Short mmCIF file of C-alpha atoms and ligand atoms in Angstrom, two decimals:
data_model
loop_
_atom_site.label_atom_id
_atom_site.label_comp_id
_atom_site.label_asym_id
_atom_site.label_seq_id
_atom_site.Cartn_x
_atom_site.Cartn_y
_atom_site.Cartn_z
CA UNK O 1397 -39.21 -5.02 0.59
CA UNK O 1398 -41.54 -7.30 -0.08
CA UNK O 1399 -44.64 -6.24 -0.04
CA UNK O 1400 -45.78 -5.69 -3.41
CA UNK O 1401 -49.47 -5.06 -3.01
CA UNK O 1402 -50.82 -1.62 -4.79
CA UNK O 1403 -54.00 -1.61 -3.73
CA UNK O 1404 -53.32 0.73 -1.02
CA UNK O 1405 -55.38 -2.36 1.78
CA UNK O 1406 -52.53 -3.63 3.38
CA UNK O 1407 -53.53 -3.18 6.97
CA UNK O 1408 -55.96 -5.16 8.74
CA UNK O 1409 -58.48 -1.68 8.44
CA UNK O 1410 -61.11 -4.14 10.82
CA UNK O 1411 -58.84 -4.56 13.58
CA UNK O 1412 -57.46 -1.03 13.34
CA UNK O 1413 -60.97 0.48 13.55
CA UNK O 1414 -62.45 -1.94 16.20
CA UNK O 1415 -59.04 -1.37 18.41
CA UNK O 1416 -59.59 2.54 18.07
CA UNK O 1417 -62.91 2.13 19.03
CA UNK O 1418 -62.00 0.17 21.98
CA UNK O 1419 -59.59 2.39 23.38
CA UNK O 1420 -61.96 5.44 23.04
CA UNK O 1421 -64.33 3.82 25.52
CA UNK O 1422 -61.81 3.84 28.21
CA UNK O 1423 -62.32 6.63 30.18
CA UNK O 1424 -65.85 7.35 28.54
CA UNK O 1425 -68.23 9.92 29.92
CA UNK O 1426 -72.01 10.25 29.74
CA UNK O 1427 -71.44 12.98 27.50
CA UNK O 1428 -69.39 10.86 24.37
CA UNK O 1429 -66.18 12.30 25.20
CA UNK O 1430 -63.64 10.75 27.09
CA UNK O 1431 -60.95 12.05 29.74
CA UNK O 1432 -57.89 10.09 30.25
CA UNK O 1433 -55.11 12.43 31.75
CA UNK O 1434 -51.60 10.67 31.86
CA UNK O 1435 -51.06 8.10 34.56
CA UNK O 1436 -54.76 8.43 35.99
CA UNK O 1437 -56.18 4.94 36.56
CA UNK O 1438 -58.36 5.43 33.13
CA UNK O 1439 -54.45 5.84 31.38
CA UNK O 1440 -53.62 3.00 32.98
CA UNK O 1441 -56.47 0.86 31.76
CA UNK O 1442 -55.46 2.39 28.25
CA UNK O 1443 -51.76 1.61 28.82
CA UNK O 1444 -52.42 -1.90 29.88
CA UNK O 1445 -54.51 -2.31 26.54
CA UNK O 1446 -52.04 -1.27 24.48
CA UNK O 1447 -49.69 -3.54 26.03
CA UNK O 1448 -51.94 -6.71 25.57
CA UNK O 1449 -52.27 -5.87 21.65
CA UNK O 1450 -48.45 -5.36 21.71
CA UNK O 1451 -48.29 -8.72 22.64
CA UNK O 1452 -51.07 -10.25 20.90
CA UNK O 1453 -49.48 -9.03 18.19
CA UNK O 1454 -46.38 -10.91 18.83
CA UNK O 1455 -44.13 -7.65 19.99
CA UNK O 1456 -41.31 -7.49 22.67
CA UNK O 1457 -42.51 -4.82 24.93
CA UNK O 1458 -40.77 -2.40 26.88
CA UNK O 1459 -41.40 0.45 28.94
CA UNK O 1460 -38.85 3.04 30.38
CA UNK O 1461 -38.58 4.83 33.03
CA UNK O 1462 -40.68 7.81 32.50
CA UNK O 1463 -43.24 5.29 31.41
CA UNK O 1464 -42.94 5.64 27.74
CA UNK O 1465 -44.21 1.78 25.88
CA UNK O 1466 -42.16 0.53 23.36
CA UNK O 1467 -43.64 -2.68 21.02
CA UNK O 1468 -40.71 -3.72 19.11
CA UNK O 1469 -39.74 -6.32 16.61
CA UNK O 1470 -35.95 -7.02 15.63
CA UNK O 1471 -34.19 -6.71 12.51
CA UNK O 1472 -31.11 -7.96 11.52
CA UNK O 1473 -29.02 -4.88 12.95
CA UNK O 1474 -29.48 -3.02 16.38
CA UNK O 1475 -28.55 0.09 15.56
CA UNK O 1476 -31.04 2.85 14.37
CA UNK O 1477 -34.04 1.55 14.62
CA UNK O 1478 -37.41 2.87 13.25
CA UNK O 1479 -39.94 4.62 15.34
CA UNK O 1480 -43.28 5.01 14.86
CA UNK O 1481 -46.10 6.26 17.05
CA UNK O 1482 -47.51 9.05 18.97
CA UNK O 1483 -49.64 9.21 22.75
CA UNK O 1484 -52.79 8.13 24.59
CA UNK O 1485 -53.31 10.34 27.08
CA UNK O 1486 -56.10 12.71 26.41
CA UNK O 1487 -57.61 16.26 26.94
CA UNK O 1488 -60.39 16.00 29.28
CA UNK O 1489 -63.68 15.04 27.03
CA UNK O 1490 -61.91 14.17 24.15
CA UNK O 1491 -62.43 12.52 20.56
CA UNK O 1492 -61.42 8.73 20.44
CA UNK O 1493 -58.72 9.67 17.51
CA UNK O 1494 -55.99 12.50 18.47
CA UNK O 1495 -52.96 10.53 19.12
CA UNK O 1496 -54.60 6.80 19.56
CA UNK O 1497 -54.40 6.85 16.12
CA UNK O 1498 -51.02 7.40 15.40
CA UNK O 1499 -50.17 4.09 18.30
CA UNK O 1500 -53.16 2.07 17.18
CA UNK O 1501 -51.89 2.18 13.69
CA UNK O 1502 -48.24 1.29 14.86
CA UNK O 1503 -49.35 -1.15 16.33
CA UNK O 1504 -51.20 -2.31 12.78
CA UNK O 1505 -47.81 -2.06 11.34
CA UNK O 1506 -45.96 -3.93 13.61
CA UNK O 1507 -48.69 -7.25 13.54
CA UNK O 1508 -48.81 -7.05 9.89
CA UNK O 1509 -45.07 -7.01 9.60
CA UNK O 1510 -44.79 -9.92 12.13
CA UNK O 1511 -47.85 -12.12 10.16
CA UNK O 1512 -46.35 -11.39 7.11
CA UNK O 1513 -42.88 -12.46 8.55
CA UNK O 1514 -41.41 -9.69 6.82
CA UNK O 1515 -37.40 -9.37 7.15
CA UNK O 1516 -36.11 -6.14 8.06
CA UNK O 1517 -32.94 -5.37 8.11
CA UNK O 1518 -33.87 -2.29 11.44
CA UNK O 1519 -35.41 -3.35 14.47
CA UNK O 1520 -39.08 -1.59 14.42
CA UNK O 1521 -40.58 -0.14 17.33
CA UNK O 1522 -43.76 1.45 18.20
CA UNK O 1523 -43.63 4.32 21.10
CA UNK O 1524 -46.93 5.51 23.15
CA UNK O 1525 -45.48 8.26 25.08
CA UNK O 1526 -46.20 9.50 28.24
CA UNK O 1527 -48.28 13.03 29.39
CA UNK O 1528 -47.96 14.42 25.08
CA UNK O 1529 -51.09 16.89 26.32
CA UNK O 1530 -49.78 18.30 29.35
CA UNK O 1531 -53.17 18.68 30.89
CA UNK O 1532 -52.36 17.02 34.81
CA UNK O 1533 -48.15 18.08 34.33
CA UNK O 1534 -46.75 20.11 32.63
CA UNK O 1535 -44.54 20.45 30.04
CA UNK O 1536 -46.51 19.10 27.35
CA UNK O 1537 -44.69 16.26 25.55
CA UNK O 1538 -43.20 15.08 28.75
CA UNK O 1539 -42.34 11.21 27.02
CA UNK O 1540 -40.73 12.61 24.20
CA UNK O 1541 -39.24 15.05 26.11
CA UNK O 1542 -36.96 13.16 28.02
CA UNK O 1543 -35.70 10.78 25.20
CA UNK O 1544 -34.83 14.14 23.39
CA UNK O 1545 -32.63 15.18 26.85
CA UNK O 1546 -35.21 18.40 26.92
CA UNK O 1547 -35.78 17.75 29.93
CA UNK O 1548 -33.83 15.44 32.68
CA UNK O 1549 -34.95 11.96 33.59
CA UNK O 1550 -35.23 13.02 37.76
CA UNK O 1551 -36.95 16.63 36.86
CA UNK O 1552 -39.63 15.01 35.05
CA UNK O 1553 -40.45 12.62 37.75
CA UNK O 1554 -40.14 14.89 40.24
CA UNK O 1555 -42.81 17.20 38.21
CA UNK O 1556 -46.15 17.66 40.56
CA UNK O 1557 -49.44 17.78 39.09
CA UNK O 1558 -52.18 20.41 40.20
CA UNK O 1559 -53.99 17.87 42.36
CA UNK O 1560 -50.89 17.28 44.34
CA UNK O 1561 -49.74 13.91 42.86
CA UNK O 1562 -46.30 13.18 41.30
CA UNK O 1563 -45.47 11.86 37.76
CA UNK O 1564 -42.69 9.66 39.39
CA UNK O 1565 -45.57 8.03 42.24
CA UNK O 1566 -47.91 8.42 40.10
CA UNK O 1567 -45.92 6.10 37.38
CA UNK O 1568 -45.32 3.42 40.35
CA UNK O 1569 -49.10 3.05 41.47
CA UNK O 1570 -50.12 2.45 37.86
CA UNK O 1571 -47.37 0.13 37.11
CA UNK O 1572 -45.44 1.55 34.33
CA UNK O 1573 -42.48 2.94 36.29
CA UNK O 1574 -39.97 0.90 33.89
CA UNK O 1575 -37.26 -0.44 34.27
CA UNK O 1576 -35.57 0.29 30.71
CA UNK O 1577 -33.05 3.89 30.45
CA UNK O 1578 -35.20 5.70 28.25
CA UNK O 1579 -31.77 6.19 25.92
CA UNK O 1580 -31.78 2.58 24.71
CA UNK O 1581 -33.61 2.59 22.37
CA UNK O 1582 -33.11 5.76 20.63
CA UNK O 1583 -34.54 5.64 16.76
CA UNK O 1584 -32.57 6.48 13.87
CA UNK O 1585 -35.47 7.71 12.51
CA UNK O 1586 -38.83 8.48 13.60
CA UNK O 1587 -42.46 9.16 11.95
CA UNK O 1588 -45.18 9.75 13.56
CA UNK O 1589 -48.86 9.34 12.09
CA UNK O 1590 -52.01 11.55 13.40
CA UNK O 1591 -54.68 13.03 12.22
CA UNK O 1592 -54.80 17.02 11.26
CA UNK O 1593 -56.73 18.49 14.08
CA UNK O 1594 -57.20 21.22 11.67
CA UNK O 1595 -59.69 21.68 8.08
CA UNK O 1596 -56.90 22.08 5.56
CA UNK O 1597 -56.91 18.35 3.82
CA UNK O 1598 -60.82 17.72 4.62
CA UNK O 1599 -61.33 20.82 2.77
CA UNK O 1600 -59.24 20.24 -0.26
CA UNK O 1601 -60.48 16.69 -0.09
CA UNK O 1602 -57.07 15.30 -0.08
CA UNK O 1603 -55.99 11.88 1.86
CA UNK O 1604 -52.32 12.61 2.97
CA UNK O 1605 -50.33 15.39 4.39
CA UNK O 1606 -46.94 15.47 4.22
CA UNK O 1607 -45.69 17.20 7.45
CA UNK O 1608 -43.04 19.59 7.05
CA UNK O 1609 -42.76 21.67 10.22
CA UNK O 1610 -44.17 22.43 13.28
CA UNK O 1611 -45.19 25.94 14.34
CA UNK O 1612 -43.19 27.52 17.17
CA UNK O 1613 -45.48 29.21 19.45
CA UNK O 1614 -44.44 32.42 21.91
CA UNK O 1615 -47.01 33.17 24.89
CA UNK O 1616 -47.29 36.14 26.86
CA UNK O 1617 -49.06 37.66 30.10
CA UNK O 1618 -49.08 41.18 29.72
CA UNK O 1619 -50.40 44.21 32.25
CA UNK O 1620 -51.11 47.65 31.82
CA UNK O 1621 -51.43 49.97 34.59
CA UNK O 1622 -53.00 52.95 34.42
CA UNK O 1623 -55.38 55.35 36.97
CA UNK O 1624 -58.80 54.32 37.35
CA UNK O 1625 -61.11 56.89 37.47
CA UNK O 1626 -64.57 58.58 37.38
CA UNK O 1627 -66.40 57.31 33.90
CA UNK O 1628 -68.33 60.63 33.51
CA UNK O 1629 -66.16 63.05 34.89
CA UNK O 1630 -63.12 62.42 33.58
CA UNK O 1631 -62.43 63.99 30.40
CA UNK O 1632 -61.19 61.62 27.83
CA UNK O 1633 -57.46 63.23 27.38
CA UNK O 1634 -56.79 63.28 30.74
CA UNK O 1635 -57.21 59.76 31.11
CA UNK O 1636 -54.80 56.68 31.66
CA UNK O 1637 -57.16 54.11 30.44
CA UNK O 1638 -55.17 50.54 31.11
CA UNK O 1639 -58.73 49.29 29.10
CA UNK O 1640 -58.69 51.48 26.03
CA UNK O 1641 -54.54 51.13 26.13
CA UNK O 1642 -54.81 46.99 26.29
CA UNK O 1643 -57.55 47.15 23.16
CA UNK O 1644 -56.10 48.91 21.01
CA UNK O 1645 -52.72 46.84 21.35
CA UNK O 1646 -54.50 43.96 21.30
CA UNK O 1647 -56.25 44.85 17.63
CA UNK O 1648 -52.82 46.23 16.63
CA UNK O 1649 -51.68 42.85 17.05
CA UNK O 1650 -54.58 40.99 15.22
CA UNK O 1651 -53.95 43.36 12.28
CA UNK O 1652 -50.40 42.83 11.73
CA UNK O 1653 -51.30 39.07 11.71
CA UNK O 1654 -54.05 39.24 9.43
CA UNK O 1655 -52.42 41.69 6.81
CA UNK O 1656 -48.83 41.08 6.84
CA UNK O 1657 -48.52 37.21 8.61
CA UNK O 1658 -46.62 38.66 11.28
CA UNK O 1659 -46.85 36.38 12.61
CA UNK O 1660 -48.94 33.66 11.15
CA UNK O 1661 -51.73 33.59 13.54
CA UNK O 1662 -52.04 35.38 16.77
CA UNK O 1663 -54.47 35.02 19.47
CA UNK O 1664 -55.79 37.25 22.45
CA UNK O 1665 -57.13 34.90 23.98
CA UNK O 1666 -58.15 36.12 27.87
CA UNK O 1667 -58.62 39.53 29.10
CA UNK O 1668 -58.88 41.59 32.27
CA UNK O 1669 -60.19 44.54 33.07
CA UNK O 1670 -60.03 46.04 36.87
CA UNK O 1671 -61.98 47.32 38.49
CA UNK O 1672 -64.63 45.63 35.59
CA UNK O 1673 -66.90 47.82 36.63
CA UNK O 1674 -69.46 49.90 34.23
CA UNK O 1675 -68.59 53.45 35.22
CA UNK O 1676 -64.92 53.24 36.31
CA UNK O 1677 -62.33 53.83 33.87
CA UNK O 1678 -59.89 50.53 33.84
CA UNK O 1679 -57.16 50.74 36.19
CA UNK O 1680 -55.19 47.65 35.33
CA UNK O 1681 -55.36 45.44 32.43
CA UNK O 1682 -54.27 41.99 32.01
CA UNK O 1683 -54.55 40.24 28.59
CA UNK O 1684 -52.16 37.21 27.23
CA UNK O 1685 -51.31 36.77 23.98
CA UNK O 1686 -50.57 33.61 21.93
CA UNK O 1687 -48.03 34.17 18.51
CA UNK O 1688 -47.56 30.98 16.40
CA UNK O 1689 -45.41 30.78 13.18
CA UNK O 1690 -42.91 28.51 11.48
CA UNK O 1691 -40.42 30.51 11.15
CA UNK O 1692 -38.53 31.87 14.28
CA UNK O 1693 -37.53 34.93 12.44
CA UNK O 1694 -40.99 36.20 12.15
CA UNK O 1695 -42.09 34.73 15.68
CA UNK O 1696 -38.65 36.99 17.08
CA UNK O 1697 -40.46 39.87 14.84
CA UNK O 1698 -43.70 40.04 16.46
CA UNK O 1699 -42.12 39.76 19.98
CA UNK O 1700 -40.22 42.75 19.02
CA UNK O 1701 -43.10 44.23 17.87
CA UNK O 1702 -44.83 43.44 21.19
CA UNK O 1703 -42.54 45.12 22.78
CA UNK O 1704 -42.28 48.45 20.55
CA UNK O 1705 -45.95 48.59 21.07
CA UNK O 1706 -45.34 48.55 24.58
CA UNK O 1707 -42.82 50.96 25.04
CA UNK O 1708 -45.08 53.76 22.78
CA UNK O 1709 -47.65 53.22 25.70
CA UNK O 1710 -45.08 54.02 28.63
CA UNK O 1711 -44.94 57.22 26.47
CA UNK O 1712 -48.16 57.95 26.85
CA UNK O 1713 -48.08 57.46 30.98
CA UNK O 1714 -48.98 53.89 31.28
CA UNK O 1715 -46.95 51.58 33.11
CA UNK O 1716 -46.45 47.84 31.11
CA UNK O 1717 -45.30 44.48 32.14
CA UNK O 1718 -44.95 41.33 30.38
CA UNK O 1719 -43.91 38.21 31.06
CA UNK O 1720 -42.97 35.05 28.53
CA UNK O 1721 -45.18 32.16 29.68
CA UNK O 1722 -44.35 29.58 27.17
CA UNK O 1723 -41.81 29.40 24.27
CA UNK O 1724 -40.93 26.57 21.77
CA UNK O 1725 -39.09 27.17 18.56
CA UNK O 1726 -40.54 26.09 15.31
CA UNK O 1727 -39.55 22.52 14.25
CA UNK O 1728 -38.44 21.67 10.43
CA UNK O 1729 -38.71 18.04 9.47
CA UNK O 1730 -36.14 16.24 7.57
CA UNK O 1731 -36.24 17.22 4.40
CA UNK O 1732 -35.34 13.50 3.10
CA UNK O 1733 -37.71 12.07 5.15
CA UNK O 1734 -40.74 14.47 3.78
CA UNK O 1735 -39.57 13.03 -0.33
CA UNK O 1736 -39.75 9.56 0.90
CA UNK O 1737 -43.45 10.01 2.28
CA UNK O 1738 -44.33 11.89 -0.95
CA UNK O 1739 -42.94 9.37 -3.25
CA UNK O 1740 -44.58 6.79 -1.26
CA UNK O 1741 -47.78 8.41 -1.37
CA UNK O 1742 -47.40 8.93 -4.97
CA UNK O 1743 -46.83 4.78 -5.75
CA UNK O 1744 -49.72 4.36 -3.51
CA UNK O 1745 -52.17 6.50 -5.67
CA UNK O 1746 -52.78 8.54 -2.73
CA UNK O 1747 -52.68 12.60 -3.38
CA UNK O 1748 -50.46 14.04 -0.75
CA UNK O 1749 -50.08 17.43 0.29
CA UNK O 1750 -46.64 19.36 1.82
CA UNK O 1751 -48.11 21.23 4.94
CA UNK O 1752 -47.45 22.94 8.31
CA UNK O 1753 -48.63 21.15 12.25
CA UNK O 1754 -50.10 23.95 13.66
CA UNK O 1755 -50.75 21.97 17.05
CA UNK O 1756 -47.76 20.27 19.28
CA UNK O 1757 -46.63 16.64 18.96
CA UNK O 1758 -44.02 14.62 20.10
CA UNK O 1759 -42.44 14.52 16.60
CA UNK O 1760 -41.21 17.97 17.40
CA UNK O 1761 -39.11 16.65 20.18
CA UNK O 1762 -37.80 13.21 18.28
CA UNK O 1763 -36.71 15.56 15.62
CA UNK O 1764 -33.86 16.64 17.99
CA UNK O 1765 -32.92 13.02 18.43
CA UNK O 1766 -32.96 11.70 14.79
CA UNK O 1767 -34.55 12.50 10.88
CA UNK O 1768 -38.18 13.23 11.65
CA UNK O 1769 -41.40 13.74 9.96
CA UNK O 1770 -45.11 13.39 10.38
CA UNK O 1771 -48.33 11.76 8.01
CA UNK O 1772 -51.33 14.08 8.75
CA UNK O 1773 -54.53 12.51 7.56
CA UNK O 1774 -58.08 14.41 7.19
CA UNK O 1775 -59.89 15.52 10.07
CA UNK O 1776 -63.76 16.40 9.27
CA UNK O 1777 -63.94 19.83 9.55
CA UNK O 1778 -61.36 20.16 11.59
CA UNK O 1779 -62.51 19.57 14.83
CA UNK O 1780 -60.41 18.22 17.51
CA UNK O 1781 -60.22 18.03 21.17
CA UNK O 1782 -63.89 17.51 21.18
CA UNK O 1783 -65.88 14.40 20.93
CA UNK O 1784 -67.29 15.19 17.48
CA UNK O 1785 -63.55 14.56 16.02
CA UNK O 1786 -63.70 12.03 13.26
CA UNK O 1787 -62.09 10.73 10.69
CA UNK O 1788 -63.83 8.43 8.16
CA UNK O 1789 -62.73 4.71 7.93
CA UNK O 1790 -61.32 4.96 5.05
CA UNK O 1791 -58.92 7.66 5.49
CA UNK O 1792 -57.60 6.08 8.58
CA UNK O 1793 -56.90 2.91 6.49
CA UNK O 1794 -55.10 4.88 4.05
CA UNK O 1795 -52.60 6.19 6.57
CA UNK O 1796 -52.05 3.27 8.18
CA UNK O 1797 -51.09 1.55 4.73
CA UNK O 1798 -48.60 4.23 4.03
CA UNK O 1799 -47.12 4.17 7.46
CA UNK O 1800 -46.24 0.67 6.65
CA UNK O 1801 -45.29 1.34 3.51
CA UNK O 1802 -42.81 4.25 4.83
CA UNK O 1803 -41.79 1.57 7.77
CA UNK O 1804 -41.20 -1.21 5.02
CA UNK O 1805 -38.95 0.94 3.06
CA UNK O 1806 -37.14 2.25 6.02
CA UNK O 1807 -36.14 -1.11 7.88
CA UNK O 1808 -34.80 -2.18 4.57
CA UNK O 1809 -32.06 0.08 5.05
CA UNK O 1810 -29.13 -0.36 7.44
CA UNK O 1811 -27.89 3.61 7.17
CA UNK O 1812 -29.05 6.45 9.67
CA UNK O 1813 -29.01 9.65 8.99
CA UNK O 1814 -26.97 9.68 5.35
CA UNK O 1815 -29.08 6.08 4.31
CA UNK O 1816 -32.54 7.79 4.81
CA UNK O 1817 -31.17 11.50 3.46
CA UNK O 1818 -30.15 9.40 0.72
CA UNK O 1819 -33.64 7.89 -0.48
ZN1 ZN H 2983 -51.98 14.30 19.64
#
C-alpha cells in the first residue's frame, strides 16, 4: 500500500460531489425529487453516465447480462477480485444520495487508484446493479440477485413489470442487455458504501458505521372473518367483531415489540375494515403486518406468536387467514471484514460505530457469494427516500476516503476468504 496520506482527503471530494449532483438531476421533477425506476429511459441516461465516468476515469467496463455495470481495473492476479459499489435506480421522487453514493464513490476509488498508478495485487471493480429498489419488478435486489444464484439468469429476465414491460426487453431497448455471464466476475470480497437512511450516526454525531448485519424482515396479509351486524342492536358479547378482533391483535403485536424486542420493530402498516361503514359491526378485516429483526430466531418467534394469537381468535368464533407475502433471512457480515473497516477507521481518525442495516441492500445478497460488509455514513435526520435526504459534504468525503483506504488494503492481498479473515 502506498498511500500514506493521514489526512483522511484522499479522494477528489470536488469531483465526487459535482458527479453526485449530476446524476441526481437525471430524472428530476418539478418537485426536487427525482424518479428513475430501473431500465426506464431516465436509468438509462443514468447508466450511460456512469459508464462515461467509468471511462473517463480510465476503467475497463463491462456489463452482464442482467445489465449489472462493472468499472474495473486489473491487478496482478485474476482471481478474487474486490467489489465495491451499490445501485442507481431510484424510488419514485427520490433524494440524489441512496445508492448513487455508494457507485459515485467507487467510481472515486477506482480514478484515484488509476491517477495514482497504484499497484494492486486484485483486480478492482466497481458494480452499479440493476432494479436494487424493486419499485417497476420485483424482487428487490434483482442485480445482486442473480450473481448470488438467488434467482436464475432466464427468471429474472423473464420478470414483467406492472406496466406490462419486461426486464429482459426492457434491458435491450436501453442498451445494457450485456454480453458478459454475470458469474465472471465474481468478487472475493465485496463492500459496499451508502449512506444510513436511518438517524442513529447523525444523532450520535459520529462519521462511520461499521455494518454488521442486515435485518431479516417477515411480511404478512392477514384476514379475519367474522358476522357483520347491527351497531346498536347487537349486544356486545354476542358479537363476532373481525374489527375489534384485528385491533386488538394488532396492539398485541406492537406491545410485544416495544417491551420485549420481539421482534425488533414491527409495523401494521395497512388496514381494512368491511363493510367500513359507521353503524355496522366489521365483517371482515384485512391488516398486514411487517416483523424485522436480526436475528432469525426471534423473527421465527414472533411468527409463532402470530400465529398463537391467531388460533386464540378461532376460539372465540372468528375465522383467520394469513398469508406470508415476503420473507428474507437476516444477513451477518463477515466478521473479518467488519475489524478491518474498524481498524481502518481508527488510523484514519474517524470514530466508527458497529451497527445494524435496517433497510435492504445488495450487500445482503453478495454476502452469499463472498466476505461482505457495508460503510454506513450519516444521514441528517434520517430521512431517506425523500428529496430532503442529505448528507453533508464532508461526511461523504470521509467515506469515500475510507472506502479507498479499505480497497487499498484489500487489493494488496492475493488470499480470499482465509487472506481477508486473516487481517
Ligand atoms: Zn440503496
Amino acid at each position: 500500500m502506498t498511500t500514506t496520506d493521514r489526512s483522511g482527503r484522499v479522494i477528489d471530494r470536488h469531483r465526487l460531489l459535482a458527479r453526485l449532483q449530476e446524476l441526481g438531476e437525471i430524472g428530476k421533477e418539478p418537485s426536487g425529487g427525482r424518479t428513475r425506476l430501473a431500465l426506464t429511459s431516465e436509468d438509462k441516461e443514468a447508466r450511460d453516465r456512469v459508464v462515461m465516468w467509468l471511462e473517463e476515469a480510465g476503467a475497463q467496463v463491462r456489463v452482464d447480462r442482467i445489465g449489472n455495470i462493472y468499472g474495473l481495473v486489473d491487478g496482478e492476479v485474476r482471481d478474487a477480485p474486490v467489489m465495491i459499489g451499490s445501485h442507481i435506480d431510484t424510488v419514485p421522487c427520490a433524494g440524489a444520495y441512496d445508492g448513487c453514493y455508494g457507485v459515485v464513490a467507487g467510481i472515486e476509488v477506482l480514478q484515484t487508484l488509476i491517477q495514482r498508478r497504484e499497484r494492486l495485487r486484485r483486480r478492482v471493480i466497481v458494480a452499479a446493479f440493476t432494479n436494487e429498489e424493486g419499485v417497476r419488478f420485483a424482487p428487490d435486489l434483482l442485480g445482486s440477485r442473480v450473481l448470488a444464484k438467488d434467482t436464475a439468469l432466464n427468471d429474472a429476465l423473464a420478470i414483467s413489470a406492472r406496466d406490462g414491460a419486461l426486464v429482459g426487453e426492457e434491458l435491450q431497448r436501453i442498451g445494457y442487455a450485456g454480453e458478459t455471464s454475470p458469474w465472471e466476475l465474481l468478487p472475493g470480497v465485496f463492500v459496499e458504501l451508502h449512506i444510513e437512511q436511518g438517524p442513529l450516526l447523525d444523532a450520535a454525531g459520529i462519521p462511520i458505521g461499521v455494518v454488521e448485519a442486515v435485518q431479516g424482515h417477515s411480511w404478512w396479509r392477514v384476514t379475519i372473518e367474522g358476522a357483520a351486524n347491527h351497531a346498536g342492536t347487537t349486544p356486545m358479547d354476542a358479537r363476532r367483531d373481525a374489527g375489534a378482533a384485528a385491533m386488538s391483535l394488532a396492539t398485541k403485536i406492537m406491545r410485544r415489540a416495544s417491551d420485549a424486542h420481539v421482534p425488533n420493530v414491527a409495523t401494521v402498516g395497512t388496514m381494512t375494515l368491511e363493510p367500513n361503514v359507521i353503524n355496522i359491526v366489521p365483517g371482515r378485516a384485512t391488516f398486514t403486518i411487517d416483523f424485522r429483526d436480526h436475528r432469525n430466531e426471534t423473527l421465527r418467534n414472533a411468527e409463532r406468536q402470530l400465529e398463537e394469537g391467531l388460533r386464540e381468535l378461532q376460539g372465540m368464533g372468528l375465522r383467520t387467514s394469513s398469508e406470508c407475502v415476503s420473507r428474507h433471512a437476516p444477513v451477518r457480515f463477515d466478521a473479518g471484514l467488519c475489524a478491518l473497516l474498524e481498524a481502518l477507521s481508527a488510523e484514519l481518525g474517524l470514530p466508527a460505530r458497529r451497527m445494524l442495516s435496517g433497510a435492504s441492500h445488495d450487500a445482503q445478497m453478495m454476502a452469499g457469494v463472498c466476505p461482505t460488509a457495508m460503510i454506513f455514513v450519516p444521514s441528517h435526520l434520517g430521512i431517506s427516500h425523500n428529496p430532503r435526504e442529505h448528507t453533508e459534504p464532508d461526511a461523504l468525503a470521509r467515506g469515500a476516503d475510507l472506502l479507498l483506504y479499505t480497497v487499498l488494503r484489500l487489493a494488496s492481498d492475493a488470499g480470499g476468504r482465509d487472506g481477508i479473515a486473516g487481517i
